[in-house]
C-alpha cells in the first residue's frame, strides 16, 4: 500500500510548461537593502493591464517571471506598490520598495521601529534594525512580537497554544536553542496561527525564525550562562544553565556543535482541600483530605549535539546532525501533611513522603536532509530517528493513626521513532504548487509495578505507523493571495498488553485535513482569513493502562481506546500600521480530558483519561498595539478567550448518580511591555501581565493572576558581542493560582504558590557569530511531541 500511495502522489505531480517570449529576473529589497520575501510580482500587458504571469520573491528577494508583457507590478503589505516597465529588466535589476511605516507620526525613530506586516496567513515582524534587536535572546523577543502572548510563563500563539519553532527552516527540539539565539542575530519572525497542509495533522501553530546570514569563513562560537537568586522563600543560588555553540565554516562546509548544561530547582507549596465521593448501600461517603503539599523538583543534565552541512552549490545543500541528551539529575520529593475526614468527622491524620528519582533518562536523535533546486523544481528531503529511554523509582511512606505503610513503584519505558518527509515545489500558473509525502513509525514499550496488592502491575507495548500525503497551492491574484491545501493521513495503531491479552487493541484511521487561507489589503488594512482541519492524537502516557498511586483514595490511569481529537479552526487577522487584531473560533470533537470513576466500595476513585461526548467550542479575540514614542516602545495586548464545554460526571450525591456541568467562564487578558532604549546600548524593560479567573476544560482557575518583571540590559564591544541582562521577575510575588478540579466522584481545591520571584543574571558572548547553514526541517514532528 505504501508503494501504491507514493506512486499516486508522484502521478499527481504534473509539471506545467509554457512557452514564453521573455524571462524577467531581479531582486526586491527594502530601503536598507535587505531582501524582501513573498513580494507579489505580476507581469501585465498594455493598454488594458491584462494579467500575463505572476510569482512571489524567494527568501533572498529574487524572482523570475516568464511572459510577453509591458509592465511589472510589485506589491506587499506594509510597502508602497511599485510599477516598472519591462525595459527596466534588461539585466537582473534591483527593485527598492518604500516602507509605509515611514508615514507614521514624526516621533517614530525609523531605525528602531519594529515593523510587522501581514504576508499571507503569517504575521511577519522584522527584528533587525528595530528596538527588539537588543532585547536579549529569542525568548525575550518572541514575548514581544505581535501574535504571541505569555501565559503562565509559557509562550503561546494567540488563541492557538504552544507553537512548533523553526530556525532557518529547521525544526528545533529544545528551548535551549531559543535561549542561546541572541536577538542581534535574528532577521525576522513569522507567526502562523493556522499552518497549511505541509505541516502535520497535529500542528496547530508555527513560529518561523530567520537569522542574519553572516558572511565569511572561519571559527565562531556563542556562550550564554544564567544564574538565578531565588528570594523571599529560598536564598540559594541556582546555577540554572549554560549553552555553548560552536561553528567552523570553510569552502562551503559547516561543522557545528553544541554543549548544554543545566541544573535547576523549582518548588511549589499548595494548600489542598479535596476528596472522593462514593455510595455504599444507601449511604453517601465523603472522604475529604485537607492540608498542605510541598513539591520540590531538582533536575539537571547534559546535552551534546554535532553535525555538518555541505553547501554543494548556491542552490543545493546536504547535512546531518546528531543530538544526545542525558538527564543525569532527576529528583522530585513531595511531602503531604493532611487531616482526613469522613462525612465531616475527623478520623485520621496522614503524613506522607513521596520520593521520586530517575534511574535513567536519555534521548538520542538524528536528522539527515537534502535541499536543492533544479531549474524551477525545489526538492526537500528529511529523515529522522529518535530513541528515548526512561526509568524511575518512587518510595512512598505514609504514617497515620492506624500505622505506617511503605511501598515502592518501578517504571521503565522505551520509545523509538523513524520518520521521513519528501516535499516538491514547482511554480504553476500564477503561484506555486507544493506536494509531498511523510511517513512515521513508532514503537513504545513500558512496564510498571508497585508493591501494593490492590494495584496490578502492567507490561504493554505500542506500535503506530502513519503514512501521509499532501498538496498545497498558493496563488498571487490581482485581488489577494489564495492558499489551499489538503493532507491525507492513514494511521495504524496496535496496543499489546503482555499480561492480559483481552486488553489488546487494533485500529486504523483514515483522515483528511483541508486548509484554506485568503489574504488581501483594503486600503491600508491587511486582512487574512484562514481555515484548517487538524487532529490531536493522545499522548502515549495517556493511553497506558498503568495505574499510578496518588494517595490512599485516588488512583490514575489512561485508556488505549481513546479516539483522536478532531479540531476545526477559523481565524481572522487584521493589521493596520502598528495595530493587530486576531480572532479565532475552534471546535474540538473527542476532546481528551480526565474523569473520575468509583474504583471500589472503600471510597477509592480512579481518575482516567477519556474522550468528551459533546464538542468543545472556543472563541478568542485579541487586540495588540505597538507604537513607538521617542525612546519608549510600548506594546499593549488586551483579549478575551472563552470556552463552551458541557459534560456529565459521575456523582453519587445526585439522583441517578449523574451530574451535568457547564463550564464557560471567560478569560480576560492584559499584557503591557515597555522597552526604553537609551544611549550607549542600555535597555530597560518594565513588563506587567494580568489574567482573570477562567475555565479551562473541567478546571476553574479561581483567582486573577498578575505580576511585574523589570529588566536592565547593556551591550559592549563591536557588534555588541558581549551582553549582560539583569532581571527581577515577579517583583511583588503575586504569582500564585487557585485551581478547582471537578472530576465528578473526585474533587480538588488547590491553592498553589511558586518560587517565581527571583533575580536572574544572564551573560552572553558571541565571537564571529556565524549561524550554520543547516536547513534540515525534520520529519515526524507530531510523534516526537507525543514522545
XYZ file of C-alpha atoms in Angstrom:
787
model
C 0.000 0.000 0.000
C 2.886 2.341 0.780
C 4.326 1.980 -2.751
C 0.909 2.480 -4.273
C 0.390 5.645 -2.208
C 3.746 7.146 -3.185
C 3.097 6.282 -6.829
C -0.215 8.083 -6.620
C 1.479 11.192 -5.222
C 4.090 11.090 -7.986
C 1.437 10.668 -10.663
C -0.464 13.677 -9.364
C 2.622 15.905 -9.600
C 2.350 17.163 -13.188
C 4.615 19.885 -14.406
C 3.141 22.755 -16.311
C 5.436 24.085 -19.068
C 4.597 27.221 -21.021
C 6.477 28.674 -23.964
C 7.308 32.271 -23.113
C 8.771 35.073 -25.167
C 10.959 36.569 -22.427
C 12.348 35.921 -18.956
C 12.367 38.756 -16.415
C 14.658 38.408 -13.395
C 15.527 40.662 -10.477
C 15.748 41.172 -6.756
C 13.449 43.134 -4.411
C 14.878 44.902 -1.361
C 13.701 47.419 1.243
C 15.129 50.902 1.841
C 18.054 49.425 3.790
C 18.932 46.918 1.088
C 17.523 43.895 2.953
C 15.891 41.314 0.648
C 12.076 41.080 0.804
C 10.378 37.686 0.658
C 6.795 36.960 -0.525
C 6.534 40.121 -2.652
C 3.823 39.701 -5.316
C 5.347 40.123 -8.794
C 2.805 40.467 -11.635
C 3.601 40.887 -15.338
C 0.885 42.790 -17.239
C 0.284 43.865 -20.845
C -0.837 47.301 -22.033
C -3.103 49.128 -22.633
C -5.646 47.130 -20.592
C -3.214 45.959 -17.835
C -4.236 42.366 -18.520
C -2.612 39.718 -16.330
C 0.141 37.756 -18.122
C 2.061 35.898 -15.405
C 2.923 36.141 -11.729
C 5.176 34.847 -8.964
C 6.481 35.735 -5.484
C 10.004 36.556 -4.381
C 12.093 33.929 -2.617
C 13.834 34.199 0.760
C 16.739 36.150 -0.779
C 14.355 38.545 -2.554
C 14.950 37.179 -6.063
C 12.243 36.409 -8.614
C 11.823 35.113 -12.144
C 8.733 35.514 -14.301
C 8.184 34.423 -17.921
C 5.799 36.015 -20.415
C 5.190 38.647 -23.050
C 4.186 41.838 -21.237
C 4.838 45.555 -20.893
C 4.923 46.405 -17.168
C 5.804 44.616 -13.907
C 3.945 45.403 -10.666
C 5.363 44.745 -7.179
C 3.179 44.714 -4.057
C 3.322 43.507 -0.477
C 1.500 44.636 2.621
C 3.467 47.288 4.511
C 5.233 48.738 1.445
C 4.314 51.119 -1.334
C 3.408 49.490 -4.659
C 5.934 49.715 -7.494
C 5.239 49.598 -11.249
C 8.179 49.405 -13.659
C 8.442 48.935 -17.439
C 9.788 45.658 -18.784
C 12.697 47.582 -20.321
C 13.970 48.148 -16.781
C 14.896 44.455 -16.581
C 17.394 44.057 -19.388
C 19.727 42.808 -16.664
C 18.800 41.430 -13.224
C 17.617 44.736 -11.783
C 17.290 45.711 -8.110
C 13.802 46.878 -7.132
C 13.673 49.002 -3.973
C 10.324 49.244 -2.136
C 9.492 52.083 0.272
C 8.319 51.211 3.782
C 4.824 52.549 4.547
C 5.765 52.839 8.243
C 7.706 55.986 7.308
C 4.341 57.809 7.178
C 3.726 57.313 10.908
C 3.892 60.073 13.490
C 7.115 62.077 13.423
C 8.209 60.775 16.842
C 8.875 57.351 15.301
C 12.566 56.587 15.011
C 12.773 54.642 11.779
C 15.825 52.616 12.706
C 14.195 51.285 15.852
C 10.559 50.774 14.868
C 9.733 47.025 14.833
C 7.681 46.683 11.651
C 5.010 43.981 11.464
C 3.238 43.154 8.218
C 0.704 40.544 7.145
C 2.090 38.197 4.485
C -0.394 35.509 3.537
C -1.564 33.968 6.811
C 1.626 34.945 8.675
C 2.348 37.978 10.860
C 5.934 38.871 9.948
C 7.946 41.116 12.274
C 11.326 42.481 11.201
C 13.753 42.389 14.131
C 16.957 43.648 12.546
C 17.255 47.417 12.890
C 14.461 47.612 15.487
C 14.487 48.075 19.256
C 13.848 44.339 19.610
C 17.279 43.776 18.088
C 18.759 44.471 21.540
C 16.115 42.726 23.641
C 18.222 39.747 24.787
C 17.645 36.299 23.375
C 14.974 34.783 21.139
C 12.660 34.030 24.073
C 12.725 37.698 25.112
C 11.973 38.812 21.565
C 9.187 36.282 20.984
C 7.254 37.501 24.021
C 7.018 40.946 22.436
C 6.151 40.324 18.784
C 2.517 40.659 17.625
C 0.686 37.339 17.515
C 2.418 35.964 20.624
C 1.465 36.124 24.305
C 2.921 34.804 27.533
C 0.593 32.504 29.504
C 1.835 31.335 32.887
C 5.429 31.898 31.839
C 4.985 29.913 28.614
C 4.941 31.441 25.139
C 1.850 30.820 23.006
C 0.472 31.898 19.666
C -2.644 33.938 20.427
C -5.656 31.653 20.701
C -3.762 28.584 19.423
C -1.416 27.396 22.170
C 2.263 26.422 22.131
C 3.807 26.510 18.634
C 6.413 24.497 16.799
C 9.550 26.577 16.306
C 11.694 26.627 13.167
C 15.037 28.404 12.797
C 16.018 28.901 9.144
C 13.609 26.136 8.182
C 14.887 23.635 10.763
C 12.583 22.380 13.495
C 14.190 22.911 16.904
C 13.867 20.232 19.553
C 14.525 22.155 22.767
C 14.266 25.685 24.107
C 17.990 25.947 24.744
C 18.353 26.967 21.090
C 15.955 29.853 21.698
C 17.832 30.798 24.868
C 21.164 30.894 23.051
C 19.957 32.630 19.875
C 20.688 36.291 20.551
C 18.328 38.975 19.327
C 21.149 40.674 17.367
C 21.280 37.577 15.125
C 17.546 37.483 14.305
C 16.381 38.904 10.990
C 12.623 38.313 11.205
C 9.931 36.228 12.940
C 6.842 34.743 11.269
C 3.858 33.828 13.470
C 1.461 31.423 11.698
C -1.740 30.711 13.614
C -3.226 28.300 11.044
C -0.455 26.363 9.229
C -1.306 24.596 5.980
C -1.151 21.046 4.633
C 2.660 20.848 4.590
C 2.685 20.590 8.370
C 1.446 17.516 10.213
C -2.194 16.963 11.072
C -1.424 17.761 14.727
C 0.462 21.035 14.155
C -1.774 23.853 15.420
C 0.588 26.821 15.006
C 4.113 27.568 13.826
C 6.756 30.222 14.508
C 9.490 30.621 11.898
C 12.666 32.491 12.858
C 15.106 33.713 10.227
C 18.605 34.716 11.217
C 21.008 37.176 9.633
C 23.294 35.381 7.216
C 26.836 36.168 8.285
C 29.485 36.087 5.597
C 32.969 34.654 5.581
C 34.757 31.512 6.683
C 36.379 30.687 9.991
C 35.599 29.748 13.566
C 32.767 31.181 15.642
C 31.181 30.461 18.979
C 28.477 31.741 21.315
C 28.371 31.205 25.072
C 25.386 32.022 27.270
C 25.173 31.425 31.025
C 22.467 32.251 33.511
C 22.466 32.302 37.309
C 19.386 32.846 39.441
C 18.980 34.046 43.031
C 15.650 32.969 44.500
C 14.236 35.462 47.001
C 11.615 35.613 49.771
C 11.318 31.852 50.481
C 14.640 30.431 49.354
C 18.043 32.132 49.327
C 20.074 29.524 47.483
C 21.881 30.461 44.285
C 20.687 28.349 41.383
C 23.261 27.742 38.623
C 20.442 27.384 36.059
C 22.040 26.647 32.685
C 24.871 27.292 30.239
C 24.930 26.803 26.467
C 27.985 26.749 24.192
C 27.506 26.837 20.403
C 30.457 26.148 18.088
C 30.761 26.537 14.321
C 33.581 26.228 11.796
C 32.998 27.206 8.158
C 35.316 26.714 5.221
C 34.742 26.437 1.467
C 31.058 25.564 1.678
C 31.377 23.251 4.688
C 29.947 23.938 8.142
C 30.960 21.822 11.122
C 28.937 22.690 14.206
C 28.371 21.526 17.738
C 26.617 22.434 20.948
C 27.083 21.653 24.637
C 24.326 22.375 27.144
C 24.451 22.018 30.914
C 21.542 22.692 33.226
C 20.955 22.306 36.938
C 17.641 23.742 38.084
C 15.402 23.672 41.118
C 11.753 24.522 41.475
C 9.267 24.273 44.274
C 5.543 24.508 44.767
C 3.658 24.725 48.054
C -0.061 24.042 47.934
C -2.956 24.274 50.346
C -5.293 21.478 49.349
C -8.877 20.546 50.109
C -10.127 17.553 48.170
C -11.665 14.175 48.379
C -13.717 11.399 46.839
C -17.415 10.574 46.845
C -18.788 7.045 46.925
C -22.035 5.310 47.761
C -22.162 2.186 49.948
C -25.695 0.855 50.056
C -27.858 3.902 50.685
C -25.122 5.847 52.440
C -23.062 8.602 50.800
C -19.455 8.625 51.978
C -17.384 11.779 51.543
C -13.675 11.054 52.078
C -12.136 14.503 52.457
C -8.500 15.458 52.959
C -7.248 18.951 53.879
C -3.703 20.072 54.464
C -0.538 21.060 52.603
C 1.558 19.631 49.810
C 5.216 20.547 49.383
C 6.678 19.732 45.945
C 10.391 20.015 45.167
C 11.946 19.405 41.778
C 15.662 19.157 41.131
C 16.672 18.263 37.589
C 19.814 18.642 35.550
C 21.925 17.094 32.873
C 23.962 17.459 29.720
C 23.216 17.720 26.046
C 25.695 17.260 23.203
C 24.957 17.992 19.569
C 27.157 17.786 16.483
C 26.761 17.819 12.750
C 27.940 19.012 9.366
C 26.463 20.921 6.475
C 27.742 20.946 2.900
C 26.695 23.832 0.664
C 27.207 21.967 -2.615
C 26.248 24.996 -4.670
C 24.147 28.106 -4.272
C 21.019 26.000 -4.849
C 21.925 22.689 -3.193
C 22.890 21.651 0.329
C 23.205 18.439 2.318
C 23.680 17.846 6.036
C 23.256 15.715 9.134
C 23.094 16.283 12.868
C 23.026 14.049 15.961
C 21.928 15.053 19.445
C 22.351 13.216 22.760
C 20.548 14.340 25.920
C 21.198 12.797 29.322
C 19.121 13.860 32.337
C 21.651 12.924 34.991
C 19.759 14.591 37.849
C 16.106 13.872 38.434
C 14.695 14.080 41.932
C 11.109 15.020 42.837
C 10.365 14.718 46.550
C 6.898 15.525 47.844
C 5.633 15.866 51.412
C 1.933 15.645 52.249
C 0.583 16.666 55.667
C -3.203 16.262 55.816
C -6.196 15.645 58.041
C -8.713 13.024 56.878
C -12.470 13.470 57.347
C -15.332 11.117 56.586
C -18.627 12.964 56.309
C -17.035 15.956 58.086
C -15.786 13.908 61.061
C -12.030 13.902 61.689
C -10.868 10.286 61.653
C -7.152 10.373 60.811
C -4.020 12.401 60.167
C -1.645 11.389 57.356
C 1.960 12.408 56.935
C 3.388 11.019 53.721
C 6.612 11.360 51.774
C 6.840 10.547 48.087
C 10.436 10.431 46.855
C 10.614 10.012 43.078
C 14.008 9.691 41.408
C 15.099 8.885 37.903
C 17.169 5.789 37.319
C 17.714 6.695 33.669
C 16.533 9.332 31.219
C 18.289 9.872 27.919
C 17.416 10.655 24.354
C 19.251 10.186 21.039
C 18.017 11.939 17.900
C 19.452 12.229 14.387
C 18.470 14.098 11.244
C 19.647 13.815 7.627
C 18.478 16.292 4.994
C 18.881 17.347 1.377
C 17.665 20.652 -0.048
C 18.077 21.540 -3.722
C 16.664 23.367 -6.708
C 16.835 22.083 -10.286
C 15.735 24.745 -12.733
C 12.345 25.612 -11.171
C 11.822 22.408 -9.192
C 12.647 22.606 -5.480
C 13.188 19.374 -3.501
C 13.457 19.000 0.268
C 14.047 15.626 1.964
C 14.382 14.833 5.672
C 14.919 11.581 7.562
C 14.788 11.387 11.365
C 15.374 8.791 14.054
C 14.669 9.316 17.759
C 15.085 6.917 20.669
C 14.347 7.700 24.303
C 14.748 5.585 27.436
C 13.351 6.488 30.838
C 13.098 4.734 34.161
C 12.285 5.704 37.719
C 11.763 4.544 41.284
C 9.362 6.098 43.765
C 9.474 5.372 47.502
C 6.198 6.113 49.305
C 5.923 6.244 53.083
C 2.597 7.012 54.785
C 2.195 7.417 58.537
C -1.288 7.620 60.022
C -3.112 6.810 63.260
C -3.520 3.256 62.046
C 0.192 2.730 61.491
C 2.843 3.079 58.792
C 2.598 1.945 55.188
C 5.656 1.621 52.931
C 5.576 0.887 49.205
C 7.754 1.299 46.141
C 6.953 1.687 42.454
C 9.231 0.996 39.484
C 8.726 2.116 35.921
C 10.632 1.613 32.689
C 9.778 2.953 29.227
C 11.422 2.919 25.796
C 10.239 4.760 22.677
C 11.728 4.734 19.172
C 10.605 6.681 16.110
C 11.726 6.669 12.477
C 10.328 9.196 10.010
C 10.910 10.570 6.510
C 9.466 13.537 4.625
C 9.797 14.483 0.930
C 8.471 17.787 -0.456
C 8.404 19.032 -4.070
C 7.710 22.652 -5.040
C 7.172 23.992 -8.554
C 5.804 27.258 -9.994
C 2.478 26.648 -11.733
C 0.236 29.290 -13.355
C 0.075 32.291 -11.005
C 1.714 30.702 -7.976
C 3.477 27.661 -6.571
C 2.366 24.053 -6.195
C 3.759 22.044 -3.305
C 3.290 18.297 -2.926
C 4.850 15.710 -0.684
C 4.649 12.648 1.487
C 5.570 11.877 5.103
C 5.892 8.520 6.866
C 6.278 7.969 10.614
C 6.804 4.690 12.504
C 6.772 4.479 16.312
C 7.413 1.645 18.753
C 6.977 2.108 22.505
C 7.031 -0.234 25.484
C 6.631 0.225 29.212
C 6.488 -1.734 32.438
C 5.187 -0.583 35.817
C 4.926 -2.307 39.185
C 4.100 -1.194 42.719
C 4.348 -3.155 45.956
C 0.654 -2.699 46.714
C -1.513 -5.756 46.255
C -4.606 -3.831 45.155
C -2.833 -2.290 42.115
C -1.843 -4.716 39.325
C 1.458 -4.369 37.504
C 1.479 -3.517 33.813
C 3.562 -4.551 30.815
C 2.468 -3.193 27.447
C 3.744 -2.085 24.038
C 2.506 0.224 21.287
C 3.133 0.194 17.548
C 1.925 3.045 15.382
C 2.533 3.912 11.744
C 1.331 6.992 9.864
C 1.541 7.495 6.107
C 0.626 10.943 4.843
C 0.421 12.795 1.557
C -0.332 16.450 0.974
C -0.780 19.032 -1.745
C -0.813 22.798 -1.334
C -1.152 25.592 -3.865
C -0.507 29.311 -3.327
C -1.548 31.801 -5.999
C -0.960 35.542 -6.198
C -4.078 37.060 -7.722
C -4.743 40.710 -8.543
C -7.077 40.973 -5.536
C -5.018 38.999 -2.986
C -3.156 35.801 -2.170
C -5.001 32.477 -2.139
C -3.639 29.344 -0.460
C -5.443 25.984 -0.425
C -4.209 22.579 0.689
C -5.286 19.055 1.543
C -3.494 16.489 3.694
C -4.332 12.772 3.944
C -3.145 10.597 6.822
C -3.607 6.885 7.449
C -2.705 5.692 10.926
C -2.462 2.067 12.086
C -2.326 1.580 15.849
C -1.654 -1.581 17.892
C -1.747 -1.772 21.689
C -0.495 -5.061 23.135
C -0.971 -5.940 26.790
C 1.708 -8.557 27.506
C -0.111 -9.701 30.643
C -3.786 -9.625 29.681
C -4.497 -10.367 26.022
C -8.135 -9.270 26.380
C -6.897 -5.688 26.625
C -5.234 -5.737 23.207
C -6.403 -3.074 20.754
C -6.004 -2.665 16.983
C -7.451 0.186 14.983
C -6.763 2.344 11.967
C -7.834 5.822 10.924
C -8.108 7.474 7.538
C -8.273 11.239 7.897
C -8.396 14.227 5.555
C -7.240 17.658 6.712
C -8.186 20.616 4.496
C -6.643 24.062 4.806
C -7.515 27.377 3.199
C -6.372 30.953 3.552
C -7.010 34.185 1.715
C -5.206 37.449 2.356
C -5.753 40.846 0.829
C -5.404 44.530 1.515
C -8.271 47.018 1.814
C -6.741 50.493 1.618
C -4.149 50.388 4.454
C -5.645 47.401 6.290
C -4.235 43.935 5.702
C -6.705 41.070 6.174
C -6.248 37.301 6.331
C -8.964 34.644 6.695
C -7.944 31.005 7.164
C -9.480 27.619 7.940
C -7.769 24.376 8.923
C -8.763 20.904 9.972
C -6.376 19.219 12.406
C -6.184 16.267 14.759
C -4.544 15.602 18.116
C -3.599 12.035 18.888
C -3.481 11.169 22.612
C -0.025 11.273 24.149
C 1.367 7.815 24.715
C 1.318 8.037 28.516
C -2.409 8.901 28.480
C -3.093 5.685 26.558
C -1.301 3.493 29.064
C -3.329 1.258 31.380
C -0.639 1.677 34.031
C -2.254 2.564 37.375
C -0.384 5.205 39.354
C -0.859 5.826 43.071
C -1.724 9.389 44.177
C -2.933 8.741 47.717
C -4.976 6.148 49.605
C -8.200 7.413 47.993
C -7.066 8.382 44.463
C -5.536 6.441 41.563
C -4.840 7.492 37.945
C -4.729 5.621 34.636
C -5.109 6.016 30.869
C -7.169 4.401 28.126
C -5.757 2.840 24.908
C -9.236 3.012 23.345
C -9.319 6.808 23.270
C -10.134 8.434 19.926
C -8.154 11.188 18.258
C -9.289 14.761 18.814
C -10.638 16.456 15.676
C -10.096 20.230 15.524
C -11.605 22.721 13.086
C -10.375 26.308 13.307
C -11.413 29.543 11.604
C -9.050 32.513 12.064
C -9.191 36.183 11.122
C -6.213 38.540 11.281
C -6.343 42.280 10.634
C -3.329 44.577 10.599
C -3.193 48.379 10.267
C 0.071 50.198 10.844
C 1.027 49.196 14.409
C -2.359 47.705 15.420
C -3.090 43.982 15.020
C -6.353 42.087 15.596
C -6.519 38.298 15.933
C -9.758 36.310 16.241
C -10.264 32.538 16.381
C -13.151 30.109 16.520
C -12.356 26.469 17.256
C -14.474 23.321 17.519
C -12.896 20.198 19.045
C -14.575 16.793 18.886
C -13.451 13.873 21.104
C -11.630 16.270 23.434
C -9.334 14.354 25.808
C -9.836 15.142 29.500
C -9.888 13.369 32.886
C -12.925 11.926 34.608
C -13.443 10.206 37.977
C -14.925 6.704 38.390
C -15.554 4.690 41.589
C -12.819 2.050 41.898
C -14.121 0.050 44.879
C -16.526 0.295 47.819
C -13.900 1.784 50.116
C -14.059 5.297 48.663
C -11.184 4.879 46.207
C -11.690 6.731 42.907
C -9.915 6.130 39.604
C -9.190 9.284 37.569
C -8.977 8.200 33.947
C -8.257 9.925 30.639
C -11.246 9.739 28.311
C -12.929 11.440 25.346
C -15.650 14.037 25.802
C -19.032 13.158 24.300
C -20.007 16.744 23.471
C -17.765 19.033 21.390
C -15.673 21.797 22.913
C -16.148 25.263 21.382
C -13.649 28.099 21.898
C -13.748 31.766 20.927
C -10.912 34.259 21.295
C -10.279 37.865 20.271
C -7.101 39.871 20.903
C -6.003 43.386 20.009
C -2.341 44.441 20.059
C -0.971 47.962 19.728
C 2.774 48.515 19.327
C 3.540 52.194 18.616
C 6.863 53.934 19.087
C 7.192 57.189 21.058
C 10.691 58.594 21.110
C 12.896 56.206 23.115
C 9.792 54.444 24.559
C 8.483 51.372 22.735
C 5.296 50.093 24.393
C 3.302 47.051 23.374
C -0.218 46.597 24.774
C -2.301 43.439 24.292
C -5.875 43.041 25.512
C -8.016 39.994 24.839
C -10.801 37.651 25.776
C -10.955 33.878 25.442
C -13.992 31.743 26.253
C -14.766 28.048 26.082
C -18.169 26.401 25.772
C -17.972 22.914 27.275
C -20.607 20.641 28.801
C -20.250 17.114 30.097
C -21.729 14.547 32.502
C -19.786 13.393 35.548
C -20.406 10.569 37.995
C -21.683 11.941 41.303
C -23.354 9.580 43.794
C -24.871 12.563 45.644
C -27.455 13.330 42.937
C -30.460 11.325 41.768
C -29.410 8.881 39.088
C -25.735 9.279 40.004
C -25.005 11.569 37.005
C -24.473 15.329 37.233
C -24.431 17.660 34.238
C -21.903 20.512 34.347
C -21.426 23.516 32.090
C -18.035 25.246 32.060
C -17.705 28.553 30.246
C -16.126 31.231 32.417
C -14.194 33.564 30.082
C -10.618 34.723 30.499
C -9.687 38.415 30.207
C -6.058 39.240 29.465
C -3.968 42.392 29.730
C -0.264 42.466 28.915
C 1.858 45.571 28.619
C 5.532 45.510 27.662
C 7.558 48.701 27.819
C 11.064 48.946 26.379
C 13.176 52.046 26.890
C 16.128 52.257 24.519
C 18.761 54.585 25.996
C 22.141 55.810 24.880
C 25.288 53.688 24.994
C 23.363 50.427 24.284
C 21.333 50.452 27.527
C 17.904 48.790 27.540
C 15.296 48.937 30.323
C 12.158 46.779 30.265
C 9.121 47.186 32.514
C 6.519 44.467 31.898
C 3.160 43.761 33.523
C 0.660 40.942 32.948
C -2.867 40.347 34.213
C -5.079 37.325 33.626
C -8.546 36.918 35.107
C -10.087 33.761 36.514
C -11.278 31.285 33.871
C -12.477 27.792 32.997
C -10.041 25.511 31.217
C -11.813 22.239 30.418
C -13.011 20.885 33.791
C -10.682 23.154 35.754
C -11.554 26.509 37.276
C -8.657 28.925 37.806
C -10.472 30.764 40.559
C -8.261 33.797 41.132
C -6.770 36.513 38.924
C -3.040 36.128 38.290
C -0.816 39.139 37.742
C 2.833 40.057 38.013
C 5.538 42.560 37.145
C 9.059 41.999 35.769
C 11.885 44.543 35.495
C 14.976 44.065 33.320
C 18.119 46.079 32.615
C 20.476 45.174 29.782
C 23.680 46.514 28.266
C 25.825 45.514 25.321
C 29.565 46.008 24.854
C 32.222 45.800 22.151
C 31.930 45.809 18.385
C 28.684 44.343 17.056
C 27.535 44.234 20.717
C 29.240 40.878 21.153
C 29.056 40.911 24.967
C 25.617 41.307 26.551
C 24.537 41.476 30.202
C 20.903 41.283 31.285
C 19.683 41.562 34.889
C 16.039 40.680 35.574
C 13.858 40.842 38.671
C 10.912 38.590 37.937
C 7.620 38.564 39.857
C 8.633 41.696 41.766
C 5.661 41.670 44.145
C 5.445 37.875 44.482
C 1.907 37.700 43.134
C 2.305 34.553 41.005
C 0.010 32.051 42.650
C -3.182 30.413 41.474
C -6.103 28.542 42.936
C -7.236 25.583 40.823
C -10.555 23.840 41.433
C -10.984 20.494 39.654
C -14.303 18.728 39.239
C -13.753 15.089 38.219
C -17.228 14.081 39.390
C -16.589 11.410 42.003
C -13.401 13.250 42.923
C -12.907 16.947 43.691
C -9.776 19.013 44.380
C -9.391 22.634 45.523
C -5.703 23.541 45.390
C -4.036 26.911 46.055
C -0.541 26.849 44.525
C 2.392 29.123 45.356
C 5.596 29.060 43.281
C 9.209 30.249 43.549
C 8.901 32.623 40.602
C 10.270 35.681 42.409
C 13.970 35.813 41.626
C 16.919 37.886 40.470
C 18.460 36.497 37.271
C 21.751 37.443 35.630
C 22.373 36.304 32.073
C 25.682 36.859 30.272
C 26.190 36.172 26.567
C 29.292 36.427 24.431
C 29.397 35.888 20.692
C 32.587 35.565 18.681
C 32.213 35.936 14.894
C 28.521 34.922 15.389
C 28.225 32.811 12.233
C 24.986 30.871 12.052
C 25.474 27.456 10.470
C 23.603 26.936 7.206
C 21.857 23.732 8.256
C 18.462 23.518 6.500
C 17.048 20.241 7.824
C 13.362 20.727 8.641
C 12.776 17.394 10.370
C 10.121 14.719 9.948
C 7.657 13.048 12.300
C 7.273 16.139 14.480
C 3.846 15.119 15.816
C 5.203 11.802 17.052
C 8.236 13.498 18.631
C 5.983 15.809 20.626
C 3.871 12.903 21.852
C 7.049 11.119 22.987
